[in-house]
Coordinates of C-alpha atoms in Angstrom, one line a residue:
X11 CA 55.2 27.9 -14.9
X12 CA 54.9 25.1 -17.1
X13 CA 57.6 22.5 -18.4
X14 CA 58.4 21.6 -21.9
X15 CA 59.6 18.4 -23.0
X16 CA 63.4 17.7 -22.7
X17 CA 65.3 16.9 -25.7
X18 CA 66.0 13.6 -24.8
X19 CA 62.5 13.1 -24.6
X20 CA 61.5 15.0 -27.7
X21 CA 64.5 12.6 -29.0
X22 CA 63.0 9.3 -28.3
X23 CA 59.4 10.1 -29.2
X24 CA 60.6 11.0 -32.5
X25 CA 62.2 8.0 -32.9
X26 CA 59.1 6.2 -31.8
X27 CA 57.0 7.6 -34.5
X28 CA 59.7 7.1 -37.2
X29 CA 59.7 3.7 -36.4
X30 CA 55.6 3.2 -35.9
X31 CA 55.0 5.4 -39.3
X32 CA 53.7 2.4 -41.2
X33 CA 51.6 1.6 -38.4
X34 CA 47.7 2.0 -39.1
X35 CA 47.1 5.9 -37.6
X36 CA 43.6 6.2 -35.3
X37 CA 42.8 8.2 -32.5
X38 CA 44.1 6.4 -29.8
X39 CA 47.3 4.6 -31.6
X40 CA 49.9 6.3 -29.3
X41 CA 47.9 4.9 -25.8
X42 CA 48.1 1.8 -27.6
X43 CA 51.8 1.9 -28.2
X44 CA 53.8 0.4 -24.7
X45 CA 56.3 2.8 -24.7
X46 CA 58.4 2.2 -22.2
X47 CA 59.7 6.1 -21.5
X48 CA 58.5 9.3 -19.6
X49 CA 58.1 12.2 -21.9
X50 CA 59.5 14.8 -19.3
X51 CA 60.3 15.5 -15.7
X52 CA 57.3 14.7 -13.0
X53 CA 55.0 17.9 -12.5
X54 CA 52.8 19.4 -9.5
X55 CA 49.3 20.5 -9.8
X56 CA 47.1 22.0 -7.1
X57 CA 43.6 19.5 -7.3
X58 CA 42.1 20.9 -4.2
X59 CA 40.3 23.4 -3.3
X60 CA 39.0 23.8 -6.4
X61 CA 37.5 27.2 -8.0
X62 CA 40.5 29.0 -6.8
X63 CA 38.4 29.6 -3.2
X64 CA 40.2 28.5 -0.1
X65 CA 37.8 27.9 3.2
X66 CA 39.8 30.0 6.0
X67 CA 38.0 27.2 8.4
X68 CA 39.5 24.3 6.3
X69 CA 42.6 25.5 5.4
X70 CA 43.7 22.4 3.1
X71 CA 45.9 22.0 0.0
X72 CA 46.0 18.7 -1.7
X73 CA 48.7 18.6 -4.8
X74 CA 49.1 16.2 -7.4
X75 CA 52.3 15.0 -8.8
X76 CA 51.7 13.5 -12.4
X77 CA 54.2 12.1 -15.5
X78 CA 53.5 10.8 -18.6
X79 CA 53.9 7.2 -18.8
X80 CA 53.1 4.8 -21.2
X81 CA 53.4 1.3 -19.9
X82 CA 52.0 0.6 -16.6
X83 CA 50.8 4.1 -15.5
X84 CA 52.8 6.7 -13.5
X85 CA 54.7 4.6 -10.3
X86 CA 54.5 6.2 -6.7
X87 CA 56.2 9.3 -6.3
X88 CA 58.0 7.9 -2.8
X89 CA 61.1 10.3 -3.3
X90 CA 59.0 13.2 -3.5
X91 CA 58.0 16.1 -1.0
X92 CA 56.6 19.4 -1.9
X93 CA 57.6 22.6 0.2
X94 CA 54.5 25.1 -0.3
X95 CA 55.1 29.2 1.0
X96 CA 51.9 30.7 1.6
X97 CA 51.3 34.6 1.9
X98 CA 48.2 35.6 2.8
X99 CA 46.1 38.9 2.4
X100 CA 48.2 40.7 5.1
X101 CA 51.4 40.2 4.1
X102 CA 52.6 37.5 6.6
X103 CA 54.1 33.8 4.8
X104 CA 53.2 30.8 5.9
X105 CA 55.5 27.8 5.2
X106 CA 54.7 23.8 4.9
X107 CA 55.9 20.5 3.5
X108 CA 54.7 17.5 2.6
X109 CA 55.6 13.7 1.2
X110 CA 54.0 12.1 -1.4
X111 CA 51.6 9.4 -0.3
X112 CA 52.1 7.5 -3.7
X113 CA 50.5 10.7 -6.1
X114 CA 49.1 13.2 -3.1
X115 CA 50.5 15.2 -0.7
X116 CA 48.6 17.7 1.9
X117 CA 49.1 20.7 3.8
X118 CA 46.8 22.9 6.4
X119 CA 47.4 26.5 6.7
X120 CA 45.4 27.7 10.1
X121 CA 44.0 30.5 11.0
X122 CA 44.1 32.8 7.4
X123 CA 42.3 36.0 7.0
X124 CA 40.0 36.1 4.7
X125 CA 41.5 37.7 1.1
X126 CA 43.9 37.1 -2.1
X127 CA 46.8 34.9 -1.0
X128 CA 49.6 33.5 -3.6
X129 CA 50.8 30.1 -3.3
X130 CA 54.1 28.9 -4.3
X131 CA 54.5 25.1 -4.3
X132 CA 58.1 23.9 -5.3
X133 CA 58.0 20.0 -6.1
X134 CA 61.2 18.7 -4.6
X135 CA 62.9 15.0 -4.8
X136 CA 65.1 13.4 -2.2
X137 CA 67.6 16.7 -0.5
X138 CA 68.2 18.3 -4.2
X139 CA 67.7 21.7 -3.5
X140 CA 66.5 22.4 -7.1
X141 CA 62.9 21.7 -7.6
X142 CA 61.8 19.9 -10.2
X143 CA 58.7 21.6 -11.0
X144 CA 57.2 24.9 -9.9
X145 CA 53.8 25.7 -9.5
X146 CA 52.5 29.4 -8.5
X147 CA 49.0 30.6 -8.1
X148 CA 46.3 32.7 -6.2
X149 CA 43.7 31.9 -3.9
X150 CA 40.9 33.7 -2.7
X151 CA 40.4 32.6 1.0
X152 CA 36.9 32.7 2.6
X153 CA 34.8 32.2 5.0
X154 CA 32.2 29.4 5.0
X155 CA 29.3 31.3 3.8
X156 CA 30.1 34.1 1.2
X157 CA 28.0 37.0 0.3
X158 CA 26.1 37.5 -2.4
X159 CA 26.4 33.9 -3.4
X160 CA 24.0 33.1 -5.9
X161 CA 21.4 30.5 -6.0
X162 CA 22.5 26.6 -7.2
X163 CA 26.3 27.9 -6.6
X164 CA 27.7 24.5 -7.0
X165 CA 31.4 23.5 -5.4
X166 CA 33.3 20.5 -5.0
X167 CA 34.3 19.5 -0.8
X168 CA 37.5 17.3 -0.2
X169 CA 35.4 14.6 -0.1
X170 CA 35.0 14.7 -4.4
X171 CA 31.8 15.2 -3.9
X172 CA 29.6 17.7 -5.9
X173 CA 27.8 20.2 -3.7
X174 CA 24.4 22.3 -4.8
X175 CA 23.9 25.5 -2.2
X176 CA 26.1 23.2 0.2
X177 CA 24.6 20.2 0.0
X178 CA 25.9 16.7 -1.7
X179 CA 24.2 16.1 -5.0
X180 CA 25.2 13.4 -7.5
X181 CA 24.8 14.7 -11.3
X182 CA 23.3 12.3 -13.3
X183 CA 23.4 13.7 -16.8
X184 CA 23.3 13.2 -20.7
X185 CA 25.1 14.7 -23.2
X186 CA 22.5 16.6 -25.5
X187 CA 22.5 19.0 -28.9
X188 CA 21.5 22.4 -28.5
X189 CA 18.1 21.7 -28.6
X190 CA 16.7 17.7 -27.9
X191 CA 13.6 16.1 -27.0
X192 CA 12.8 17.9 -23.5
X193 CA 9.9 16.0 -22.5
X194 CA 11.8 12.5 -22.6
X195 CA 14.4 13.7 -20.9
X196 CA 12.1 15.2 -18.2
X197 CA 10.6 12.2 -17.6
X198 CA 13.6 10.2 -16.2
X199 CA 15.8 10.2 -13.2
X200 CA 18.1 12.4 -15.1
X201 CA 19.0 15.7 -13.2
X202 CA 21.4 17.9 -15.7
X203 CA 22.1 17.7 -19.2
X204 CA 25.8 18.7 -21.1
X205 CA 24.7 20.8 -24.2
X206 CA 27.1 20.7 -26.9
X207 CA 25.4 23.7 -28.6
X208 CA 24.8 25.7 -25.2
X209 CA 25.5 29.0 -27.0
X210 CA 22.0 27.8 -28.9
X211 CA 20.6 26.5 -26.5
X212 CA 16.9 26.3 -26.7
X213 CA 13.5 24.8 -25.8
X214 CA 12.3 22.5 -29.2
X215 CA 9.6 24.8 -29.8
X216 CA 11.3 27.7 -29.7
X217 CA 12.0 28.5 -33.6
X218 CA 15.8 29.9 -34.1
X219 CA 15.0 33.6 -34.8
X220 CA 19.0 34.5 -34.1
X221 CA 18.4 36.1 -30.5
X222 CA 20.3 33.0 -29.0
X223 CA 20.3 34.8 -25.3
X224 CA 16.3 34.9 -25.0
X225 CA 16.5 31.6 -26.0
X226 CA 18.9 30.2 -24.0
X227 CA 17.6 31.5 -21.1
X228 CA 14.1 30.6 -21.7
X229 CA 15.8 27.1 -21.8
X230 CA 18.0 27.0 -18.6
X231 CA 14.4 28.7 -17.2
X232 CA 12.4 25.5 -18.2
X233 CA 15.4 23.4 -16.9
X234 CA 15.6 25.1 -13.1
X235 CA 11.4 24.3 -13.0
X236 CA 11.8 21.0 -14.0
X237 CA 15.0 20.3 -11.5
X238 CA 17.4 20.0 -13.9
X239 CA 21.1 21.3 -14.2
X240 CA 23.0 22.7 -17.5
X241 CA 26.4 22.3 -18.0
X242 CA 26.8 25.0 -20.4
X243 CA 30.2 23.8 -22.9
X244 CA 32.7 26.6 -23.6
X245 CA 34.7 23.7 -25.3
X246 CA 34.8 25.6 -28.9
X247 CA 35.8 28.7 -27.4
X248 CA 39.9 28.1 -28.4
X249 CA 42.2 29.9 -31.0
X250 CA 43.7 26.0 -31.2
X251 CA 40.4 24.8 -32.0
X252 CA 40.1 22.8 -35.2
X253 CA 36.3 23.4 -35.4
X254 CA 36.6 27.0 -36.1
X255 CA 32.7 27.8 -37.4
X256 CA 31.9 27.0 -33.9
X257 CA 34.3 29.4 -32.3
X258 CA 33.3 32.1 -34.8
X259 CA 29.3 30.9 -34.0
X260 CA 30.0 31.3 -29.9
X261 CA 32.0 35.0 -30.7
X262 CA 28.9 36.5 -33.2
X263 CA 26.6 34.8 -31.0
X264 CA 27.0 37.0 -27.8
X265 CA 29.8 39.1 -29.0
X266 CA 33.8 39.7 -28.1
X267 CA 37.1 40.3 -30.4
X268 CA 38.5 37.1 -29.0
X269 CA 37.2 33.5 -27.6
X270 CA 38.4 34.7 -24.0
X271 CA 36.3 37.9 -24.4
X272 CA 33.3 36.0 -25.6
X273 CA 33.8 33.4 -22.7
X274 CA 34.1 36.2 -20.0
X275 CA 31.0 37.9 -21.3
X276 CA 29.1 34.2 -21.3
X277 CA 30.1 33.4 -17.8
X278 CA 28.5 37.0 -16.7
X279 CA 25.3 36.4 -18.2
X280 CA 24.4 33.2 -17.5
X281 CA 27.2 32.5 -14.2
X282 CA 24.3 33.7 -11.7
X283 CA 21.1 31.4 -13.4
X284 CA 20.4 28.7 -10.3
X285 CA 20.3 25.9 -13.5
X286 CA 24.1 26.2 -14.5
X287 CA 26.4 23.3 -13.0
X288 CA 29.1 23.6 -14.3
X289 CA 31.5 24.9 -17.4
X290 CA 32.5 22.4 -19.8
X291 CA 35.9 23.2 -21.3
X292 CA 38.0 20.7 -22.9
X293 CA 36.0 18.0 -25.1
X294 CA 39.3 15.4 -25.3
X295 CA 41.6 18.2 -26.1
X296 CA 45.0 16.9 -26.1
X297 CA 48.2 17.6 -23.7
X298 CA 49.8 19.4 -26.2
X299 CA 47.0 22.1 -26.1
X300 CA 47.4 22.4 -22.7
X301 CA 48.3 25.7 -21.9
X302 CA 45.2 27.4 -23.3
X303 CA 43.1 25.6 -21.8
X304 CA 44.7 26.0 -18.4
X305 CA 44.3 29.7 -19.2
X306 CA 40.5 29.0 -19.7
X307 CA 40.2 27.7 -16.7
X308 CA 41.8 29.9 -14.8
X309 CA 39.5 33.0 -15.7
X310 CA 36.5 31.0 -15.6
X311 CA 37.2 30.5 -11.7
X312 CA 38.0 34.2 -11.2
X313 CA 34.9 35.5 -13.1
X314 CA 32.8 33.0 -12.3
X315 CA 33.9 31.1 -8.7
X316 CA 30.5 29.7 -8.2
X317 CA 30.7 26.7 -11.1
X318 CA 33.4 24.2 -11.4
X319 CA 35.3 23.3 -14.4
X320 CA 34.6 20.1 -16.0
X321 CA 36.7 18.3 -18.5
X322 CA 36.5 14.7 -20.7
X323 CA 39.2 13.5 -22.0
X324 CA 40.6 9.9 -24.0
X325 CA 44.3 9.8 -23.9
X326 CA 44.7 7.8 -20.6
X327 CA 48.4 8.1 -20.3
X328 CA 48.4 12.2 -20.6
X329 CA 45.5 12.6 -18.5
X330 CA 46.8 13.3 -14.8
X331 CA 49.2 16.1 -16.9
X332 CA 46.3 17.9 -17.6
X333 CA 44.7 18.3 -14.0
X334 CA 45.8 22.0 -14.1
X335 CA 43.0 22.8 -16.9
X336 CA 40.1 21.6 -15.0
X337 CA 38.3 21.3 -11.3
X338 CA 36.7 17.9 -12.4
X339 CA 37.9 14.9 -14.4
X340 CA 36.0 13.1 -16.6
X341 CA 36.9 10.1 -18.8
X342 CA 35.3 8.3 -22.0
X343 CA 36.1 5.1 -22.3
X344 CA 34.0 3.7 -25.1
X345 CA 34.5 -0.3 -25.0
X346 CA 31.9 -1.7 -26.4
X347 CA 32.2 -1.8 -30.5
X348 CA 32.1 -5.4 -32.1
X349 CA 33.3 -7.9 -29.8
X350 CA 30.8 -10.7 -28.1
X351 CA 31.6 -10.7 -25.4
X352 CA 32.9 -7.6 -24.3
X353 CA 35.4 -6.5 -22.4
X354 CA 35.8 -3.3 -20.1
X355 CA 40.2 -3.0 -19.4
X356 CA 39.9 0.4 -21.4
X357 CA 37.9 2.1 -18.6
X358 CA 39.9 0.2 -16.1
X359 CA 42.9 2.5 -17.8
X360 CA 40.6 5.3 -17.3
X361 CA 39.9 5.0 -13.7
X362 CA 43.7 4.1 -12.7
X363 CA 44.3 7.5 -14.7
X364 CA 41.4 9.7 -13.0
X365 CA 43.0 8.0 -9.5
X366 CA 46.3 9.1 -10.7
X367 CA 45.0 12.7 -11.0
X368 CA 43.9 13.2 -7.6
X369 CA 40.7 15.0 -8.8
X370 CA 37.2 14.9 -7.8
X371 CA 35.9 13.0 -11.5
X372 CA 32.9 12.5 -13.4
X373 CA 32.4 9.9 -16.1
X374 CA 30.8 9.8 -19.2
X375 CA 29.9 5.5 -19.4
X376 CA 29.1 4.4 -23.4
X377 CA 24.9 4.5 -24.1
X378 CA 25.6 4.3 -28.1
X379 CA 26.5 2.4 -30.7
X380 CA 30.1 2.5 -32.4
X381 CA 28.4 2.0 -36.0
X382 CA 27.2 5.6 -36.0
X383 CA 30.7 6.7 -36.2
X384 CA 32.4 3.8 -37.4
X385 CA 30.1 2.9 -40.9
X386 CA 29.0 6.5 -41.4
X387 CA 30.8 5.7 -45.0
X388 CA 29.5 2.1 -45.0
X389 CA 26.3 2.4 -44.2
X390 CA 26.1 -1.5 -44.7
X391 CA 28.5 -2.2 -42.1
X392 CA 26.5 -0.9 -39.2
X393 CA 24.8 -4.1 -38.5
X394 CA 28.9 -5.1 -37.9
X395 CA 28.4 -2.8 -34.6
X396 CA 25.9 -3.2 -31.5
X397 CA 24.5 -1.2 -28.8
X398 CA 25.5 -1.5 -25.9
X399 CA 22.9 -4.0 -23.4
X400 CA 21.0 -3.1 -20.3
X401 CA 23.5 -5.6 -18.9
X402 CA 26.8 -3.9 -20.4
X403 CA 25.7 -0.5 -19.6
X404 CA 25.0 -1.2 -16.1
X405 CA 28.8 -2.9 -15.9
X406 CA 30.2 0.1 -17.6
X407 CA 28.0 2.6 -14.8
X408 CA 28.9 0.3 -11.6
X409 CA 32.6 -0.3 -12.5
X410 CA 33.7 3.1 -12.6
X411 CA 31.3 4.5 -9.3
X412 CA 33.2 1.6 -7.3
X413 CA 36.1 2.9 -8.5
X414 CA 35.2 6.3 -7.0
X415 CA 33.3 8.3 -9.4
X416 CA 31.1 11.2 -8.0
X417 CA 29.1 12.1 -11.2
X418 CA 28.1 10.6 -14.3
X419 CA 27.5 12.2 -17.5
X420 CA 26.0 9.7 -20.1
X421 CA 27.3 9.7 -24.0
X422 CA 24.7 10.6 -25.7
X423 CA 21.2 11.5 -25.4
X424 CA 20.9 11.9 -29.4
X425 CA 23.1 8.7 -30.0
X426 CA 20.4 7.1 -28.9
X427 CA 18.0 7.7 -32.1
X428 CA 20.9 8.9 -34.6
X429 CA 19.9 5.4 -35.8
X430 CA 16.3 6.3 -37.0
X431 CA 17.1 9.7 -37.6
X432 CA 20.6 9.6 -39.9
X433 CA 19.5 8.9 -43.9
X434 CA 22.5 7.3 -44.1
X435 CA 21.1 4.3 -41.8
X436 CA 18.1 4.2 -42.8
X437 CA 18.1 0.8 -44.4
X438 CA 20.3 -0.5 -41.6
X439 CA 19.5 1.5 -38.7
X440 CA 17.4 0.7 -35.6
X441 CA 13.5 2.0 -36.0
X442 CA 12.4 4.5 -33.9
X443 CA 10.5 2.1 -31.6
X444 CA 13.5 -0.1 -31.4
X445 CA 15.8 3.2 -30.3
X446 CA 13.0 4.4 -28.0
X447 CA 13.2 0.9 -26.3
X448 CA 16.8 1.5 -25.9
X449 CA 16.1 5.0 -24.3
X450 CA 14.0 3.2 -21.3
X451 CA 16.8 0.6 -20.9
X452 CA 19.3 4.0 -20.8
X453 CA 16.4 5.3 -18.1
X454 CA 16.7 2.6 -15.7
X455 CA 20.3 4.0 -15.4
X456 CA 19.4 7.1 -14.0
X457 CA 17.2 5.0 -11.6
X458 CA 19.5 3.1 -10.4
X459 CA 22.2 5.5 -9.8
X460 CA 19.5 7.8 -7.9
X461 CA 18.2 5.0 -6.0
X462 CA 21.7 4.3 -4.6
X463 CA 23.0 8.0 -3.5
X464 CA 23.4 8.3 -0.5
X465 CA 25.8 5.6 -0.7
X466 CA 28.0 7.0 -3.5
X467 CA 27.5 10.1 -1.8
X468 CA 28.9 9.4 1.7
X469 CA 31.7 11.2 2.6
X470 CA 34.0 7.8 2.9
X471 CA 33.3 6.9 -0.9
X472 CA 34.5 3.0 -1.8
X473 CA 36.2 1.1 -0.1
X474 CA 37.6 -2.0 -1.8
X475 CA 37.2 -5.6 -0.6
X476 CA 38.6 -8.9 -1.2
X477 CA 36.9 -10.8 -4.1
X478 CA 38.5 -13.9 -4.7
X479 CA 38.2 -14.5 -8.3
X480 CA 39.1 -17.9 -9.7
X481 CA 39.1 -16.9 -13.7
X482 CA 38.7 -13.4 -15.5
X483 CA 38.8 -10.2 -13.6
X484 CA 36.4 -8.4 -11.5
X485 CA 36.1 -5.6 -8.9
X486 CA 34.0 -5.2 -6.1
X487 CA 34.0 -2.4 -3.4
X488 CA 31.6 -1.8 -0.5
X489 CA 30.2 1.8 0.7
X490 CA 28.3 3.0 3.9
X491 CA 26.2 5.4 3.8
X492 CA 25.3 8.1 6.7
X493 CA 23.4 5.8 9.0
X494 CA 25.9 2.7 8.3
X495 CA 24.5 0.7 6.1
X496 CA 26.1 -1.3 3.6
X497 CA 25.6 -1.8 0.0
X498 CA 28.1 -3.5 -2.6
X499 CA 29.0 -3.2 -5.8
X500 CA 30.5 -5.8 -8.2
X501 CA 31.6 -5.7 -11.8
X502 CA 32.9 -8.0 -14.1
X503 CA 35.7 -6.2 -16.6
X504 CA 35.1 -9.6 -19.0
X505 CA 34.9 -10.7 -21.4
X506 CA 35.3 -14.3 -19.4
X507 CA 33.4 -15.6 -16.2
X508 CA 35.0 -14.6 -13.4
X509 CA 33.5 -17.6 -10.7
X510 CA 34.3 -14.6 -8.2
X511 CA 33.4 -15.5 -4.5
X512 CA 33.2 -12.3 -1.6
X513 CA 32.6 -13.3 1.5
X514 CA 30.8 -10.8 4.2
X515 CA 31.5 -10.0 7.2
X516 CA 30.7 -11.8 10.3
X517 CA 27.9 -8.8 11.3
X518 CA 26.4 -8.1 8.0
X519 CA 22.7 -8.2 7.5
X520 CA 20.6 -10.2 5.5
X521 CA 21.7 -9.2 1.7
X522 CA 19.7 -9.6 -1.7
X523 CA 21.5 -9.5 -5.1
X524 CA 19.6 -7.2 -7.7
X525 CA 20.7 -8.1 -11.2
X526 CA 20.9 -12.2 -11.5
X527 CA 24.8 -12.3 -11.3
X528 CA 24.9 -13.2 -7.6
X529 CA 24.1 -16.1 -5.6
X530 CA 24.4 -16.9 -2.3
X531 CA 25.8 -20.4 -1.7
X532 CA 26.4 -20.3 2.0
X533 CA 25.7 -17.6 4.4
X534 CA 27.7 -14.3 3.9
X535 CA 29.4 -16.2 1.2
X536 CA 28.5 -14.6 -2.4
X537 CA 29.0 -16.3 -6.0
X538 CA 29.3 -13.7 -8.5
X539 CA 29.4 -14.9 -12.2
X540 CA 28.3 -14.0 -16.0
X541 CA 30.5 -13.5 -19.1
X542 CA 30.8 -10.0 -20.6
X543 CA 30.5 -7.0 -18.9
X544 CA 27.8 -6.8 -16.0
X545 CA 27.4 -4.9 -12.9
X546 CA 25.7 -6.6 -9.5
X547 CA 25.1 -5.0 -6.0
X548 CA 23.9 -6.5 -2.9
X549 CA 21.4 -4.7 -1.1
X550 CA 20.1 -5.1 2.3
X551 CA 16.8 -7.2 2.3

């Protein structure tokens, strides 16, 4: 069940855009507008488990309560409760409730028998005994270990944390073409890639004969030798979708009458490879779209409940509204165009959003340059626009895993050379050696993201601490990992020097800071400073 905007709403944002029409259009103009109204009534979504599969031994629902906002972000939900009924495989209902803890609210069913149970959540505020939204679904509930599971089955565990054959693995990915430079990529920390073209997937030297299932399997077979993940993109596979050569490319590609079809008959063939991640379905596909892509998701996890769902999306203010279309969030915020210095609020917006959802999230952090896109017209406007620095992306990277995130998919592997490769910046573009210097700055990424796993894999994730900042903004949070030991991270959001002071505690050890932003001026007592955006972490010495 799924609500629709009520006049009143429908009223007002009307008269919004009336009065914004001479206002310069772009892609992100309405996040930019501080509206000060909801569009519609607050709405329920079930974020955990995810894949539709409910451990018998665990037992736990998590729900989401979300609302459109555009000033400030959606507010606690502190009049809130949701009842959930329960009937499980034999027959017998099962009733709990639950408040809202600001946007999340639990129950535990114990002791289910394994098999399809339906769920019906009603969202409830104050003692109204009409809900205000409904939310019904099934679940298959199962045991913890399931037969016939295949190879690299990949889930997601309360925790947000990504699990390969049941154990935590962090992806650390790029988003590719169909076909890109294999080798480089190999070489590198990396460990999956996001291939826009996965229906055409295929190895560089394979030559594109038309047989685009050989191919891509011979692909995802190179990928599972070298230890590397796919997650194949089903994002073109819409009646709604505005790139309609793609959609008709995917359907003659490996057949079906409709874009369902053809996705049912993808996630058969290649759903049991031990290289597939994930399934990539909405590429920043907007709220209004919403239904079919909920509809997407919902057959993808009944044909294929071995592989999440995995979405990206821009419009900060809808995004916790569209939790019911994916198992994962992801975000792109792209901040770094012309400005010196820089400033990173946009993916602070991002990662209030993705905390607003409730959902387990991935992040796709900025690796290219704006002028690509920007002065693909101009050509001579490119030099206008710069890449982003080691410094920057590191900022960008550390910012948002403090916040939480438990994955990161970079944007874009090809970005990275469009600059020597595009004829229309050929005069202005970066050379080839210039963008292959930027690839082993974009390499020490991965590094450092492997180097610090276990930490942004621990079951606790961040936990924030004070920073006492005198001017700017920054964040810092610290994590444990298994054994106990600390690590820290700190970002600046910029563009000004934040003088920010963090102060350890009493029975810390010994700490080093890594990236020349840190200082220590007293014993546990840290200086953190830098304009711009930059990333630090203490480590233990």
């Amino acid at each position: 069940m799924e609500r629709r905007l009520s006049t009143h709403a429908c009223a007002a944002f009307l008269a919004v855009l009336l009065a914004t029409a001479s206002m310069p259009c772009h892609g992100d103009f309405i996040e930019n507008l501080k509206l000060k109204f909801s569009f519609a009534d607050p709405e329920i979504a079930l974020v955990y488990p995810t894949q539709g599969r409910l451990r018998a031994s665990e037992g736990l629902l998590r729900f989401n309560v979300a609302q459109v906002r555009q000033s400030g972000g959606d507010t606690p939900f502190k009049k809130y409760h949701v009842e959930v009924t329960l009937r499980d495989a034999k027959g017998e209902v099962h009733s709990a409730s639950s408040e809202f803890d600001g946007h999340r609210a639990e129950c535990v069913f114990e002791g289910l028998p394994e098999g399809l149970a339906y769920v019906s959540a009603r969202l409830l505020k104050g003692k109204k005994p009409e809900p205000v939204d409904l939310l019904e679904q099934h679940l298959e509930v199962v045991g913890d270990t399931v037969a016939d599971t295949p190879k690299g089955a990949c889930t997601v565990d309360r925790f947000g944390r990504t699990l390969v054959d049941g154990k935590p693995f962090l992806p650390i990915g790029l988003y590719t073409g169909s076909c890109g430079d294999f080798d480089l990529i190999f070489n590198s920390d990396f460990n999956c890639i996001m291939a826009y073209g996965s229906y055409a997937l295929r190895l560089p030297a394979d030559k594109d004969e038309g047989d685009y299932l050989a191919a891509a399997m011979r692909a995802l077979d190179k990928l599972e030798e070298n230890g590397f993940k796919l997650i194949f993109s089903l994002k073109d596979l819409y009646d709604f979708n505005p790139f309609q050569d793609a959609t008709r490319a995917f359907m003659k590609a490996y057949g079906g009458a409709s874009p369902e079809e053809t996705a049912i008959r993808i996630a058969k063939i290649f759903g049991r490879h031990p290289a597939l991640l994930a399934w990539y379905l909405n590429d920043e596909i907007p709220l209004a779209n919403r239904d079919g892509v909920i509809k997407l998701k919902s057959m993808m996890n009944s044909v294929d409940p071995y592989h999440p769902t995995w979405a990206t999306l821009c419009d900060f203010a809808e995004t916790p509204l569209m939790a019911r279309g994916h198992d994962i969030i992801g975000v792109d915020p792209y901040p770094i165009m012309k400005d010196k210095p820089a400033e990173q609020s946009r993916c602070v917006d991002a990662m209030d959003a993705v905390e607003r959802s409730g959902q387990a999230s991935w992040v796709v952090p900025q690796i290219f340059n704006w002028g690509i896109y920007r002065a693909r017209k101009n050509p001579s406007a490119y030099p206008k626009y710069h890449s982003p620095t080691l410094d920057q992306m590191r900022g960008l990277t550390l910012y948002k895993a403090l916040r939480g995130a438990r994955g990161f998919i970079f944007y874009s592997f090809y970005n990275i050379f469009s600059p020597s490769n595009m004829k229309e910046f050929k005069e202005y573009g970066e050379s080839f050696e210039e963008c292959l210097g930027r690839w082993e700055d974009v390499k020490q990424l991965a590094t450092l993201l492997k180097s610090i796993s276990p930490w942004l894999l621990s079951e606790k994730g961040p936990e924030k601490v004070e920073l006492k900042v005198e001017d700017g903004r920054a964040e810092a949070a610290r994590f444990l990992d298994e054994k106990g030991t600390p690590l820290y991270l700190i970002a600046n959001v910029g563009p000004d020097d934040p003088m920010a002071i963090l102060t350890l505690p009493e029975d810390s050890p010994k700490m080093r800071a890594c990236f020349g932003h840190g200082e220590e001026i007293s014993p546990g007592v840290w200086k953190f400073s830098g304009e711009d955006i930059w990333g630090e972490m203490l480590l233990p010495e």
